[in-house]
PDB file of C-alpha atoms in Angstrom:
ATOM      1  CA  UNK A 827     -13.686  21.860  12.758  1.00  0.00           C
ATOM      2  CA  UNK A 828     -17.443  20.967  13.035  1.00  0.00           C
ATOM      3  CA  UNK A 829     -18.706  17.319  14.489  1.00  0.00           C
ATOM      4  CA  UNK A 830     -19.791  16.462  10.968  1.00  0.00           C
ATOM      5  CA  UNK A 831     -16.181  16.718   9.141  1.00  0.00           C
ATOM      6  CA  UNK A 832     -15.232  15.208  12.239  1.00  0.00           C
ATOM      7  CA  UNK A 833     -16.639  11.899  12.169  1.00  0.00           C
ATOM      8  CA  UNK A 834     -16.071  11.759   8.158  1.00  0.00           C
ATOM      9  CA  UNK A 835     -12.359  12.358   9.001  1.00  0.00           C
ATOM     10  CA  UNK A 836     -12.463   9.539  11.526  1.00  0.00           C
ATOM     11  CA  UNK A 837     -14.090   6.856   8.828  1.00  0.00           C
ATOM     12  CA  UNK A 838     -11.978   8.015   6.491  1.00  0.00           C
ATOM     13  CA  UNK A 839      -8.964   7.139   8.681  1.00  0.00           C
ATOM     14  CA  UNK A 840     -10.036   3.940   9.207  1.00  0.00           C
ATOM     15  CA  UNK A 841     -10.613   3.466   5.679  1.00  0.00           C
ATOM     16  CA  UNK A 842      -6.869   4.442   4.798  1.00  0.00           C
ATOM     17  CA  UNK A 843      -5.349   2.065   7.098  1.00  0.00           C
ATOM     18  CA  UNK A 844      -7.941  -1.094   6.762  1.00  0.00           C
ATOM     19  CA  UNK A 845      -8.594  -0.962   3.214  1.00  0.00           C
ATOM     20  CA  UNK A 846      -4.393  -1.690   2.831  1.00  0.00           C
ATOM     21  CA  UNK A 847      -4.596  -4.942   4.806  1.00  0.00           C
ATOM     22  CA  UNK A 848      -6.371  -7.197   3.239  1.00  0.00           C
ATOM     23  CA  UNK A 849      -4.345  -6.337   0.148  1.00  0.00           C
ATOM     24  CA  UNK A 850      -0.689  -5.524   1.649  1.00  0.00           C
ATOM     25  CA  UNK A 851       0.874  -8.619  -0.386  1.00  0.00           C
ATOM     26  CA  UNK A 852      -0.953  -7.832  -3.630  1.00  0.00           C
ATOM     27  CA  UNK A 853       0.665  -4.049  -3.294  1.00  0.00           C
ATOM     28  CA  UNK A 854       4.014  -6.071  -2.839  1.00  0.00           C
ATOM     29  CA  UNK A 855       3.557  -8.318  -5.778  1.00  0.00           C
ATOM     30  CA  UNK A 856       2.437  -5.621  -8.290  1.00  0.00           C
ATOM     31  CA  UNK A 857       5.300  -3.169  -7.145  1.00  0.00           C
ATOM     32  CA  UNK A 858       7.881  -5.645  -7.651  1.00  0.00           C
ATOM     33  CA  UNK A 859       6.750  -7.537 -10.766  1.00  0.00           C
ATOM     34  CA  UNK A 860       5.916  -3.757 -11.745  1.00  0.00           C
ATOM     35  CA  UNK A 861       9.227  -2.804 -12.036  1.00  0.00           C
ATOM     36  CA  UNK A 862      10.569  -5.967 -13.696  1.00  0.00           C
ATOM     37  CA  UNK A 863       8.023  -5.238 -16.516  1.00  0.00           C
ATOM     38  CA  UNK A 864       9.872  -1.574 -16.880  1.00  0.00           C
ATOM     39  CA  UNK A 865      13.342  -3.768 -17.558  1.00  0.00           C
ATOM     40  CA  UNK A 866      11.859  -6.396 -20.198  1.00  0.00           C
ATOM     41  CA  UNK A 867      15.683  -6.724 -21.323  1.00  0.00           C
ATOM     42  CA  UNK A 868      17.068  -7.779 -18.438  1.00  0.00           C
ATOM     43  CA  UNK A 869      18.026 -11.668 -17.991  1.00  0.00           C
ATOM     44  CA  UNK A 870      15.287 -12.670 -15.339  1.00  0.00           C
ATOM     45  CA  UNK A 871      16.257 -16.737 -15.923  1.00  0.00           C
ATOM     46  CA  UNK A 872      16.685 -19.445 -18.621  1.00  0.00           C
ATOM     47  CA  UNK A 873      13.370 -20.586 -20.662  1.00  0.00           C
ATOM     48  CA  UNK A 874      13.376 -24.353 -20.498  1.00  0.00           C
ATOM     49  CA  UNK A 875      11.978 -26.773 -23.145  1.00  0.00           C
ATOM     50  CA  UNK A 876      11.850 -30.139 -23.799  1.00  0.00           C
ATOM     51  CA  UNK A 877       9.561 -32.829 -25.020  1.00  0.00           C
ATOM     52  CA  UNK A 878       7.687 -35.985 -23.591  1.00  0.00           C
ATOM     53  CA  UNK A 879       6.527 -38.901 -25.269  1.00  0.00           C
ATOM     54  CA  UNK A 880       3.471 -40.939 -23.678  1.00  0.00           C
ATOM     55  CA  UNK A 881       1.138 -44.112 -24.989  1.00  0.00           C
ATOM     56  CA  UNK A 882      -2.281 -43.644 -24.961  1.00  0.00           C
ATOM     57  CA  UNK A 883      -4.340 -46.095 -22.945  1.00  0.00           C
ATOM     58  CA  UNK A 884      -6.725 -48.772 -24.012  1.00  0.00           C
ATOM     59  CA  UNK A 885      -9.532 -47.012 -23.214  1.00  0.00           C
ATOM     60  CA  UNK A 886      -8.464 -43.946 -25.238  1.00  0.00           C
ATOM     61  CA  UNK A 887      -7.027 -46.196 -28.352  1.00  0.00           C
ATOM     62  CA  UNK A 888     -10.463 -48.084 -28.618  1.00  0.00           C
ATOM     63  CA  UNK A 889     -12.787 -44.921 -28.096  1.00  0.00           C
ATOM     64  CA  UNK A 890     -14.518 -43.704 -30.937  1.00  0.00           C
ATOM     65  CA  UNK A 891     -13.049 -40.040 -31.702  1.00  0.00           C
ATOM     66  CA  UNK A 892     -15.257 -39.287 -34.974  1.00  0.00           C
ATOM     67  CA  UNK A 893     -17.973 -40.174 -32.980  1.00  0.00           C
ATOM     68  CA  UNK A 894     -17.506 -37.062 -30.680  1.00  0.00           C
ATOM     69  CA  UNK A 895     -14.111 -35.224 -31.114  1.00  0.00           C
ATOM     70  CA  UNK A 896     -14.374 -32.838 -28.810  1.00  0.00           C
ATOM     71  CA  UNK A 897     -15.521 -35.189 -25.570  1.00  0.00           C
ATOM     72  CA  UNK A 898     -12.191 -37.499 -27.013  1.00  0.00           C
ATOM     73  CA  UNK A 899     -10.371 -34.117 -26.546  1.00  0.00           C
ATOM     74  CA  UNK A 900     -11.766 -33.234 -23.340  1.00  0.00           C
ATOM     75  CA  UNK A 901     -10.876 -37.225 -22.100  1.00  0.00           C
ATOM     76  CA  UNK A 902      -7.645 -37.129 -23.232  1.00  0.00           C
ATOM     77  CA  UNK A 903      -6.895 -33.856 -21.264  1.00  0.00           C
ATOM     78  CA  UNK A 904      -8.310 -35.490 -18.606  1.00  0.00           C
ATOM     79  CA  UNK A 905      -5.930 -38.121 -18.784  1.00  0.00           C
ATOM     80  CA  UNK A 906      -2.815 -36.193 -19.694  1.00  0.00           C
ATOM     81  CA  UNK A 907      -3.766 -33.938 -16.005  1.00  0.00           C
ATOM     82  CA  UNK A 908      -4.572 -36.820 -13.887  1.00  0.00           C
ATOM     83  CA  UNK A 909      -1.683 -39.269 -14.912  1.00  0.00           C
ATOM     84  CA  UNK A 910       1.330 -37.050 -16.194  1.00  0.00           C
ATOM     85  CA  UNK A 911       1.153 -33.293 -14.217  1.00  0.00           C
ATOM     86  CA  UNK A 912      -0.074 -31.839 -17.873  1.00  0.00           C
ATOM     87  CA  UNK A 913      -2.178 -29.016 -17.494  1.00  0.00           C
ATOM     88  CA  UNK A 914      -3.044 -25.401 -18.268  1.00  0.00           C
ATOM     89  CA  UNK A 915      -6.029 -22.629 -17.674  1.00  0.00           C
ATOM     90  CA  UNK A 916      -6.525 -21.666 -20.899  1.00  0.00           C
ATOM     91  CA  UNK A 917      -7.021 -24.530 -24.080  1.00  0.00           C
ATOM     92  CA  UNK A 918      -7.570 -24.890 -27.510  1.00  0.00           C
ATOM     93  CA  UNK A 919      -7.543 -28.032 -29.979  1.00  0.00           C
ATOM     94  CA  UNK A 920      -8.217 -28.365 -33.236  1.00  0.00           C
ATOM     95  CA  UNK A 921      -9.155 -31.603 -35.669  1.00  0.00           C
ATOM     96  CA  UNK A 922      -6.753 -32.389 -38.320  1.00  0.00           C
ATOM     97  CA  UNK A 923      -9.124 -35.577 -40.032  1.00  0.00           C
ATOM     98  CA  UNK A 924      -6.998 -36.116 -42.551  1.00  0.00           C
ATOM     99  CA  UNK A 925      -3.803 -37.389 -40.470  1.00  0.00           C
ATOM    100  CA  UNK A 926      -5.854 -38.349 -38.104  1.00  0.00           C
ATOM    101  CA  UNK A 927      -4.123 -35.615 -34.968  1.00  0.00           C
ATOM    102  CA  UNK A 928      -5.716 -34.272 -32.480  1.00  0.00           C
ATOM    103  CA  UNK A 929      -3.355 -30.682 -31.682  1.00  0.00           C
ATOM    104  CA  UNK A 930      -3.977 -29.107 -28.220  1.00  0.00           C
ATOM    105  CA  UNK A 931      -2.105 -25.778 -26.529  1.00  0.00           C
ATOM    106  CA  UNK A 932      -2.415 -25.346 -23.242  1.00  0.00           C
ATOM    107  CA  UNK A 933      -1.380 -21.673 -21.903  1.00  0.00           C
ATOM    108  CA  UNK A 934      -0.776 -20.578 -18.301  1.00  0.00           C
ATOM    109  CA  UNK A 935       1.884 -17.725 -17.074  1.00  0.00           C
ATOM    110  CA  UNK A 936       4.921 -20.197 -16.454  1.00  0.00           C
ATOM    111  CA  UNK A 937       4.328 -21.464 -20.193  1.00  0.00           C
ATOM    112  CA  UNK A 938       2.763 -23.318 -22.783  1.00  0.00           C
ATOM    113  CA  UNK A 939       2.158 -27.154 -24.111  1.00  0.00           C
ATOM    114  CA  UNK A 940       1.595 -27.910 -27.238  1.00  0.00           C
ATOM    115  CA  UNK A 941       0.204 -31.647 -27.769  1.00  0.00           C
ATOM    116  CA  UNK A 942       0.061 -34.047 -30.892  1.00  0.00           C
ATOM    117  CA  UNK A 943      -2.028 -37.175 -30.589  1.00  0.00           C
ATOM    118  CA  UNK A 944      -2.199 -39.406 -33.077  1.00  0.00           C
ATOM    119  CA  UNK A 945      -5.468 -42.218 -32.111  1.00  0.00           C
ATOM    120  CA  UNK A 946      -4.520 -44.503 -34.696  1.00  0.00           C
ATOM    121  CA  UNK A 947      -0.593 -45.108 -33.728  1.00  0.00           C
ATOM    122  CA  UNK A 948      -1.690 -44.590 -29.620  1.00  0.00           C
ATOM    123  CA  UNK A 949       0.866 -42.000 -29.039  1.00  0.00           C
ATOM    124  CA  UNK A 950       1.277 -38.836 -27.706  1.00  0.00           C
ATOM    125  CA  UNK A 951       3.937 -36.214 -28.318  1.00  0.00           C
ATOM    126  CA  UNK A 952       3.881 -33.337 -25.470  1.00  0.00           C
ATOM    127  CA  UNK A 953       6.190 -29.899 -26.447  1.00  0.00           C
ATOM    128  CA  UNK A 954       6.609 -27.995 -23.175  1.00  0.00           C
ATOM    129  CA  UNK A 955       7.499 -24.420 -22.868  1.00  0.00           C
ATOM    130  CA  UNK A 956       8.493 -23.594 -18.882  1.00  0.00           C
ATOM    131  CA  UNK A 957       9.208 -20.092 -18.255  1.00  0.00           C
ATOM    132  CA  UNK A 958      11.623 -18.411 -15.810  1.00  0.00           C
ATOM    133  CA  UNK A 959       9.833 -17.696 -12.184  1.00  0.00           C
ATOM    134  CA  UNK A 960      10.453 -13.701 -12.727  1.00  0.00           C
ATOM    135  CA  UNK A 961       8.925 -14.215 -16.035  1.00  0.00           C
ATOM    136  CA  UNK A 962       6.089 -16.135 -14.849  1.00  0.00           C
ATOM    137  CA  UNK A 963       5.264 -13.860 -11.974  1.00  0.00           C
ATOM    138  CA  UNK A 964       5.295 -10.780 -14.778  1.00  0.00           C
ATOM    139  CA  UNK A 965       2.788 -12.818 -16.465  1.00  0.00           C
ATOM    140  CA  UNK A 966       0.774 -13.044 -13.794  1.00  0.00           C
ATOM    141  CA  UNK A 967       0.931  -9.064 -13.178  1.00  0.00           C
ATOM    142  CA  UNK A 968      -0.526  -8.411 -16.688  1.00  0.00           C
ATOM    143  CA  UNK A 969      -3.359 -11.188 -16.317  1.00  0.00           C
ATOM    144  CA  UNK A 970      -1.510 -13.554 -19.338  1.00  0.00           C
ATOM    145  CA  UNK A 971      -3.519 -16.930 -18.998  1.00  0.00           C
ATOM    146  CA  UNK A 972      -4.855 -16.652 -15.605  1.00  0.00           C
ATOM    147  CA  UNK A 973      -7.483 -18.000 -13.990  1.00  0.00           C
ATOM    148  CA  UNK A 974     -10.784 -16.476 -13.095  1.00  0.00           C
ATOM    149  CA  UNK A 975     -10.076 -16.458  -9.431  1.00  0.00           C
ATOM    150  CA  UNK A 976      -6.833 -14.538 -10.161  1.00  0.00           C
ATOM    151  CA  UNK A 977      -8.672 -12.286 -12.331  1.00  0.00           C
ATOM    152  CA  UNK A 978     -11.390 -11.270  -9.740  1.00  0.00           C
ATOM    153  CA  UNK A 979      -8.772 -10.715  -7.071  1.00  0.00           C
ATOM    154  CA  UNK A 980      -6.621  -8.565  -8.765  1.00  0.00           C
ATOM    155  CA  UNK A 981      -9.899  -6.327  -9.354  1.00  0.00           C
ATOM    156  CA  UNK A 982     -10.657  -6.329  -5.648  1.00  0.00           C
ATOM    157  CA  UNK A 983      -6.991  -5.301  -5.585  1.00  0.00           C
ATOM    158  CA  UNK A 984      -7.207  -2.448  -7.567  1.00  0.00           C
ATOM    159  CA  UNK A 985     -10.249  -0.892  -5.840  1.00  0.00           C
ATOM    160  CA  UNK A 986      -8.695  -1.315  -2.192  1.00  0.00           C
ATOM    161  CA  UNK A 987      -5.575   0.363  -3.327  1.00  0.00           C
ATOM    162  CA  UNK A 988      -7.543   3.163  -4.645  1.00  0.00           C
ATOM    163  CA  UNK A 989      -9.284   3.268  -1.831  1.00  0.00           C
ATOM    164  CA  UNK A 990      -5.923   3.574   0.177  1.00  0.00           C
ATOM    165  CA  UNK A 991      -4.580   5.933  -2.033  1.00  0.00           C
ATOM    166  CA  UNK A 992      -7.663   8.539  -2.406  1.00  0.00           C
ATOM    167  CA  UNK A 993      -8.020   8.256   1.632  1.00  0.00           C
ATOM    168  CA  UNK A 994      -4.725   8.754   2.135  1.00  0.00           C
ATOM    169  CA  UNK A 995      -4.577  12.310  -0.021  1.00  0.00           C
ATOM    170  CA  UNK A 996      -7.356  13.081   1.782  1.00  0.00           C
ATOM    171  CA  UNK A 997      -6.211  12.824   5.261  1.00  0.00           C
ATOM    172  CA  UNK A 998      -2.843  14.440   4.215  1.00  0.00           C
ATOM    173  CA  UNK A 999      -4.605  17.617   2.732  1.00  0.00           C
ATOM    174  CA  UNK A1000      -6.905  18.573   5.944  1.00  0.00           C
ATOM    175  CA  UNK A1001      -3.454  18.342   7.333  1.00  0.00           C
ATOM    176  CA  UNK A1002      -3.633  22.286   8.493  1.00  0.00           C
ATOM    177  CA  UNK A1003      -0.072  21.989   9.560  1.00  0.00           C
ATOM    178  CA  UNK A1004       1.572  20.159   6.514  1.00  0.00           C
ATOM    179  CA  UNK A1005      -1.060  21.006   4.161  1.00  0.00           C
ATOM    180  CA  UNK A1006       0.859  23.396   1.817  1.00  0.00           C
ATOM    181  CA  UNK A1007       4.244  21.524   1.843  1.00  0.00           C
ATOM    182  CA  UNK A1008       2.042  18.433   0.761  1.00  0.00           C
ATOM    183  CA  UNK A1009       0.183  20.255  -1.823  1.00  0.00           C
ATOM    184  CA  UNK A1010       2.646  21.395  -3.121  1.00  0.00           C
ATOM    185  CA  UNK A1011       4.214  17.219  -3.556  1.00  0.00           C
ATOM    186  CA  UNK A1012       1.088  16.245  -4.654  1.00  0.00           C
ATOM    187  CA  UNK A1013       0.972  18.976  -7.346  1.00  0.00           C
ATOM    188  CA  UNK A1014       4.741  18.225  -8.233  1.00  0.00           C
ATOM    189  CA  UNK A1015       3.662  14.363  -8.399  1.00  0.00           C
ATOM    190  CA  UNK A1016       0.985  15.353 -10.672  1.00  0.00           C
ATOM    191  CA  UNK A1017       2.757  17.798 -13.129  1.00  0.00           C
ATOM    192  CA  UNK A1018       5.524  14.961 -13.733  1.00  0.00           C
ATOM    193  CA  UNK A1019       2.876  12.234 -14.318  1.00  0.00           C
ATOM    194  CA  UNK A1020       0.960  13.793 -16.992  1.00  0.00           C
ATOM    195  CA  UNK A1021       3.902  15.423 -18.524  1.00  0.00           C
ATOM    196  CA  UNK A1022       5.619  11.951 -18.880  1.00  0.00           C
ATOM    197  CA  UNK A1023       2.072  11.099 -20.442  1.00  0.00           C
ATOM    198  CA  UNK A1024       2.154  13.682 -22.999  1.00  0.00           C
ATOM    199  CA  UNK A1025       5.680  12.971 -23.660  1.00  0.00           C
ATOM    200  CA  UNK A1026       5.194   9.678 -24.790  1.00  0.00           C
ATOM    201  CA  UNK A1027       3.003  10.476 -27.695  1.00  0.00           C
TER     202      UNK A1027
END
């Protein structure tokens, strides 16, 4: 073997067993959540709800909400995070003028909140949602209502364990000793995958 495929072998070594490091709980995670997703029908806890009722403060009974729904919205969230633990990443309201209600769901991967306030009677009627931890954590494996910062790590996930994985077949084909029992695995591996593909259509 010449110096050239030499020193590629050697950085490609060291890129199988670094790039798995940084990343060795994320492989955890999505292995395990993975296979919960395959059993969807399995009991993986108890969904809770229940409901909260809160009065709105002064401040929020005497602001003007024609005058600017959506910063009314944005304060009463506000509010709702700060003083009672209610929160989500993702959000939508909507206006209902006629009532007058302000209706807000808040999403996240252990549930949802839907919120009624009514600005005229100073009252606030939270619906809660709270899923089951193995539940949760699947939600969090598919991305449901995550946050950015989730998002942008599991991407940096995915191309280290690619990384890992393309190294690794690498190092175990210039294998001279184990080279044809392993290609013959990897061609096995292979067959199986895409034949389970095409079976599912």
């Amino acid at each position: 073997m010449n110096t050239k495929m030499l020193v590629v072998n050697r950085w490609v070594r060291w890129l199988h067993i670094y790039s798995a490091v940084p990343v060795l709980l994320s492989m955890i995670f999505f292995a395990v959540t993975g296979f919960f997703l395959n059993h969807t029908d399995w009991n993986l806890g108890q969904t809770k709800q229940y409901e909260q009722s809160f009065e709105l403060p002064e401040n929020l009974t005497q602001m003007d909400w024609q005058d600017s729904p959506s910063l009314y919205a944005l304060t009463v969230l506000n509010w709702l995070d700060r003083e009672h633990n209610v929160r989500g990443i993702k959000m939508e309201f909507e206006w209902d003028e006629d009532e007058p209600l302000l209706a807000i769901v808040l999403d996240s991967p252990h549930g949802n909140q839907s919120i009624e306030v009514f600005p005229d009677e100073g009252v606030v009627e939270v619906f809660t949602l709270s899923l089951p931890l193995l539940v949760m954590l699947n939600n969090v494996h598919r991305g449901k209502s995550v946050s950015d910062f989730w998002r942008l790590l599991s991407d940096l996930s995915a191309i280290f364990m690619l990384v890992f994985c393309v190294t690794g077949l690498w190092l175990v084909l210039i294998n001279k000793v184990q080279r044809l029992t392993s290609s013959a695995w990897v061609t096995l591996g292979s067959v199986v995958f895409f034949l389970s593909l095409y079976l599912m259509h």
